Amino acid sequence: MVKSDLRIVFMGTPEFAVGTLQALVEGGYNVVAVVTQPDKPVGRHASVLHAPAVKVYAQEHGLPVLQPEKMKDEAFLEELRSYNADLQVVVAYRMLPEVVWSMPRFGTFNVHAALLPQYRGAAPINWAIINGETQTGVTTFFLDHDIDTGRIIMQHPFDIPDDADVEYVYDGLMVLGAQVAICTIDKIIAGDGKVESLPQQETGELHDAPKLTKENCRIDWTKPAKQVYDFVRGLCPIPGAWGEVTLPDGSAIEMKIYKTQKCGTLENIPSVAPGTIMREKKHIYIMCGDGPLELLVIQPSGKKRMDAMAFANGLR
């Protein structure tokens, strides 16, 4: 079998998925159709429809696009069958019913931004950084009935620097994910549809990667400074960690925190309650459970993102 004979249906939605779709198209693989989420209403009155990044790329390259509201809709399933795919490739899409993932003769594999079985779920990049991991990676695996539990085909690690935020890891894994997806497809082609896969080994402590909500993005200032530091960079730039902070005059406001800096033990820092902002010359600190963090970039409620020092100067 050669790659032009392998009929591929690609499924994905955000920019992260475009990296793999682009690699397939530019690599000469036979993508016969693309499945993505419906256009999303945006704007103050939700009057403008915004197309997913995958749809925009697919249309620019003349690929048929399917946007089902429901994955079990008979009209969608009939259209999907008409493309007679040998393989389906999924990147950052949604959970698929068996009637969809079992449709191709060579199955359906997913590109997941973590080293499974660690960080199963919707936000693996964020939670790996939040938990202070020094390494994550990409896994390709065959879909089955449960989310992110299928047999692993390939894995490749990716190092997380101590100062990296989500944007850095996202961009790196987008490129790595495309590379691993291509390698996985080439293995399937070389084996005429057969490829070795292994069951996931669930040993030791497993971390989940649940969907991000406003509540689980709230900073707990009583946690150690290192944990707060990781929490902030694990939610930057989107959606942003937030918390209630106490100002020097004793008043409290909500703000998002986008960038902090570890500062270790400092002299002349008063003993104040966690979540309290302090100023020391040209630096702004906030107290955590075991010491301060320096605030660098913040966004007070109702205001634009700004340098923390600019905010402190405005308090005068």
XYZ file of C-alpha atoms in Angstrom:
316
model
C 0.000 0.000 0.000
C 1.123 3.563 -0.731
C -0.112 6.695 1.044
C -2.173 7.876 -1.910
C -4.259 4.678 -1.627
C -5.074 5.146 2.081
C -8.337 7.074 2.341
C -8.250 9.242 5.491
C -11.041 11.154 7.210
C -9.629 13.791 9.563
C -11.513 14.983 12.668
C -10.531 18.043 14.698
C -11.528 21.582 15.601
C -8.955 24.059 17.064
C -5.650 25.417 15.798
C -3.858 22.550 17.571
C -5.512 20.110 15.145
C -4.576 22.207 12.100
C -0.920 21.287 12.628
C -1.637 17.617 11.921
C -4.092 18.286 9.082
C -1.544 20.554 7.419
C 1.145 17.866 7.727
C -1.176 15.361 6.046
C -2.096 17.691 3.186
C 1.445 18.917 2.555
C 2.774 15.372 2.902
C 0.580 14.130 0.050
C -1.680 11.900 2.144
C -5.150 11.200 0.786
C -7.488 13.189 3.064
C -10.934 12.591 1.573
C -12.992 14.598 4.108
C -12.750 16.655 7.289
C -15.154 16.517 10.250
C -15.273 19.454 12.670
C -17.575 21.223 15.123
C -20.372 23.505 13.879
C -19.608 27.204 13.493
C -19.868 29.013 16.821
C -21.852 32.238 17.367
C -19.680 35.067 18.698
C -20.042 38.780 19.377
C -22.119 40.756 21.830
C -25.396 39.510 20.386
C -24.041 36.159 19.153
C -25.003 37.298 15.666
C -21.754 36.365 13.922
C -20.748 32.770 13.198
C -17.081 31.900 13.717
C -15.719 28.926 11.768
C -13.376 26.456 13.521
C -9.702 26.727 12.538
C -9.816 23.241 10.987
C -12.737 24.215 8.758
C -10.955 27.348 7.551
C -7.850 25.355 6.607
C -9.864 22.559 4.964
C -11.866 24.954 2.807
C -8.711 26.797 1.750
C -7.416 23.467 0.415
C -10.631 22.255 -1.208
C -11.425 19.492 1.264
C -15.052 18.476 1.930
C -16.169 19.573 5.420
C -18.792 17.894 7.610
C -20.099 19.693 10.722
C -22.565 17.416 12.516
C -24.512 18.653 15.520
C -24.998 15.044 16.668
C -22.558 12.254 15.903
C -25.302 9.630 15.697
C -27.429 11.586 13.218
C -28.296 9.187 10.387
C -27.769 11.765 7.651
C -24.265 12.449 8.946
C -23.436 8.745 9.301
C -24.627 8.072 5.759
C -22.484 10.898 4.394
C -19.478 9.751 6.431
C -19.842 6.205 5.074
C -19.932 7.559 1.531
C -16.281 8.588 1.814
C -15.309 4.944 2.372
C -12.418 5.829 4.688
C -9.742 3.259 5.479
C -8.626 5.238 8.544
C -9.849 8.099 10.706
C -7.437 10.462 12.473
C -8.730 12.490 15.439
C -7.008 15.508 17.013
C -8.737 17.650 19.664
C -12.281 16.903 18.565
C -14.842 15.212 20.808
C -15.774 11.797 22.135
C -16.967 9.571 19.292
C -19.654 6.878 19.449
C -18.675 3.366 18.430
C -20.695 3.612 15.222
C -18.230 6.318 14.112
C -14.862 5.119 15.434
C -15.432 1.541 14.258
C -16.434 2.572 10.747
C -13.046 2.474 8.903
C -11.519 -0.914 8.197
C -8.222 0.129 9.860
C -9.923 1.831 12.794
C -9.619 5.324 14.266
C -6.651 6.705 16.139
C -6.387 9.804 18.307
C -3.452 12.181 18.825
C -3.430 13.071 22.546
C -1.238 15.797 24.057
C 0.079 13.747 26.998
C 1.860 10.505 27.789
C -1.120 8.258 28.438
C -2.405 6.920 30.759
C -1.390 10.179 32.453
C -3.626 13.201 31.865
C -6.664 11.665 30.274
C -9.230 14.321 29.603
C -9.926 17.647 27.931
C -7.022 19.815 29.155
C -3.855 17.683 29.364
C -1.411 20.492 28.570
C -2.771 22.782 31.280
C -2.842 20.158 34.013
C 0.652 18.856 33.285
C 2.044 22.367 33.841
C -0.219 23.050 36.837
C 1.119 19.903 38.487
C 4.714 21.002 37.926
C 5.603 18.222 35.486
C 8.985 18.525 33.804
C 7.962 16.309 30.904
C 4.841 15.567 28.895
C 4.482 14.306 25.329
C 2.232 12.976 22.595
C 0.446 9.638 22.360
C -1.337 8.057 19.416
C -3.840 5.373 20.362
C -6.795 3.515 18.904
C -10.174 4.704 20.128
C -12.391 2.398 22.164
C -15.470 2.758 24.365
C -13.903 4.831 27.168
C -12.212 8.203 26.787
C -8.430 8.120 26.257
C -8.076 4.455 27.265
C -7.364 2.706 23.948
C -4.333 0.698 22.887
C -1.199 2.821 22.456
C 0.504 2.890 19.052
C 3.263 5.461 19.612
C 4.504 7.886 22.263
C 7.099 10.640 22.171
C 8.188 12.827 25.132
C 8.427 16.629 25.298
C 10.345 18.528 27.996
C 8.644 21.345 29.934
C 11.056 24.112 31.048
C 10.437 25.528 34.516
C 9.411 28.903 33.082
C 7.225 27.565 30.251
C 3.564 28.499 30.018
C 0.734 26.838 28.094
C 1.498 28.695 24.870
C 5.045 27.307 24.721
C 3.975 23.708 25.377
C 0.917 23.989 23.105
C 3.052 25.156 20.170
C 5.656 22.471 20.782
C 3.136 19.650 21.080
C 1.252 20.840 17.997
C 4.400 20.297 15.934
C 5.315 17.061 17.718
C 1.750 15.761 17.434
C 1.809 16.200 13.667
C 5.117 14.341 13.434
C 3.916 11.424 15.563
C 0.634 11.239 13.612
C 2.541 10.961 10.335
C 4.820 8.261 11.771
C 1.758 6.361 13.000
C 0.100 6.499 9.581
C 3.317 5.378 7.896
C 3.437 2.371 10.239
C -0.143 1.498 9.301
C 0.681 1.807 5.596
C 3.827 -0.325 5.961
C 1.809 -3.029 7.690
C -1.045 -2.947 5.161
C -3.380 -1.741 7.888
C -1.837 -3.717 10.712
C 0.234 -2.003 13.391
C 1.471 -3.107 16.792
C -0.350 -1.519 19.742
C -0.114 -2.079 23.469
C -2.646 -1.762 26.311
C -2.180 1.183 28.649
C -0.301 0.284 31.839
C -2.153 1.889 34.745
C 0.510 1.766 37.450
C 1.281 4.313 40.163
C -0.594 7.572 40.678
C -2.583 8.727 37.659
C -3.407 12.396 37.047
C -6.573 13.416 35.213
C -7.016 16.451 32.964
C -10.623 17.626 33.437
C -12.181 20.469 31.486
C -11.224 23.911 32.787
C -13.950 25.851 34.578
C -14.008 29.156 36.407
C -13.941 27.353 39.731
C -10.946 25.113 39.065
C -9.016 28.117 37.696
C -9.227 29.921 41.047
C -5.939 30.400 42.894
C -5.631 29.062 46.426
C -3.178 31.502 48.012
C -2.638 29.197 50.999
C -0.745 26.772 48.728
C 3.083 26.954 48.607
C 4.510 29.613 46.295
C 5.903 27.006 43.861
C 2.452 25.455 43.432
C 0.867 28.857 42.825
C 3.635 29.676 40.331
C 2.923 26.460 38.391
C -0.827 27.039 38.608
C -0.486 30.502 37.044
C 1.714 29.406 34.140
C -0.507 26.357 33.582
C -3.427 28.674 32.789
C -1.554 31.343 30.804
C -2.491 32.845 28.405
C -5.956 31.255 28.288
C -8.155 31.125 30.343
C -5.948 32.748 33.011
C -5.719 31.964 36.713
C -7.732 34.265 38.964
C -8.170 34.976 42.634
C -9.255 37.469 45.231
C -6.379 39.595 46.499
C -6.106 41.933 49.460
C -4.655 45.384 48.736
C -2.377 47.298 51.141
C -5.352 49.388 52.348
C -7.209 46.231 53.379
C -9.724 46.249 50.513
C -10.164 43.186 48.308
C -10.557 42.834 44.537
C -10.584 40.034 42.001
C -7.864 39.832 39.392
C -6.370 37.465 36.877
C -2.698 36.614 37.265
C -0.819 35.883 34.054
C 2.821 35.881 35.081
C 4.705 35.549 38.352
C 8.295 35.025 39.358
C 9.733 32.906 42.110
C 11.720 35.000 44.572
C 12.721 32.705 47.418
C 13.334 34.148 50.883
C 13.209 37.936 51.045
C 14.161 40.340 53.801
C 11.881 43.153 54.970
C 8.735 41.359 53.777
C 6.043 41.680 56.443
C 4.148 38.686 57.771
C 0.724 39.038 56.161
C -2.138 36.726 55.260
C -1.943 34.687 52.042
C -3.372 36.637 49.108
C -2.109 40.009 50.363
C -0.268 42.307 47.945
C 2.916 44.052 49.131
C 5.227 46.591 47.517
C 8.981 46.661 48.023
C 10.704 49.385 46.018
C 10.214 48.458 42.343
C 8.707 45.019 42.984
C 5.168 43.853 43.739
C 4.730 40.670 45.762
C 1.812 38.549 46.875
C 1.952 36.280 49.890
C 1.389 32.547 49.438
C 1.233 29.779 52.010
C 4.986 29.544 52.571
C 6.251 32.882 51.254
C 5.873 35.509 48.531
C 5.729 35.429 44.743
C 6.556 38.431 42.601
C 3.669 39.593 40.425
C 4.644 40.562 36.876
C 1.532 40.619 34.656
C -2.020 40.944 36.008
C -5.528 41.982 35.017
C -7.663 43.593 37.724
C -11.401 42.981 37.363
C -12.895 45.371 34.812
C -9.502 46.506 33.479
C -7.056 45.512 30.773
C -4.046 43.272 31.241
C -1.146 45.282 32.615
C 2.268 45.263 34.212
C 1.890 44.702 37.954
C 4.058 47.711 38.748
C 1.806 49.957 36.656
C -1.147 48.766 38.716
C 0.693 49.466 41.954
C 1.582 52.997 40.811
C -2.092 53.592 40.056
C -3.024 52.763 43.645
C -1.457 56.041 44.756
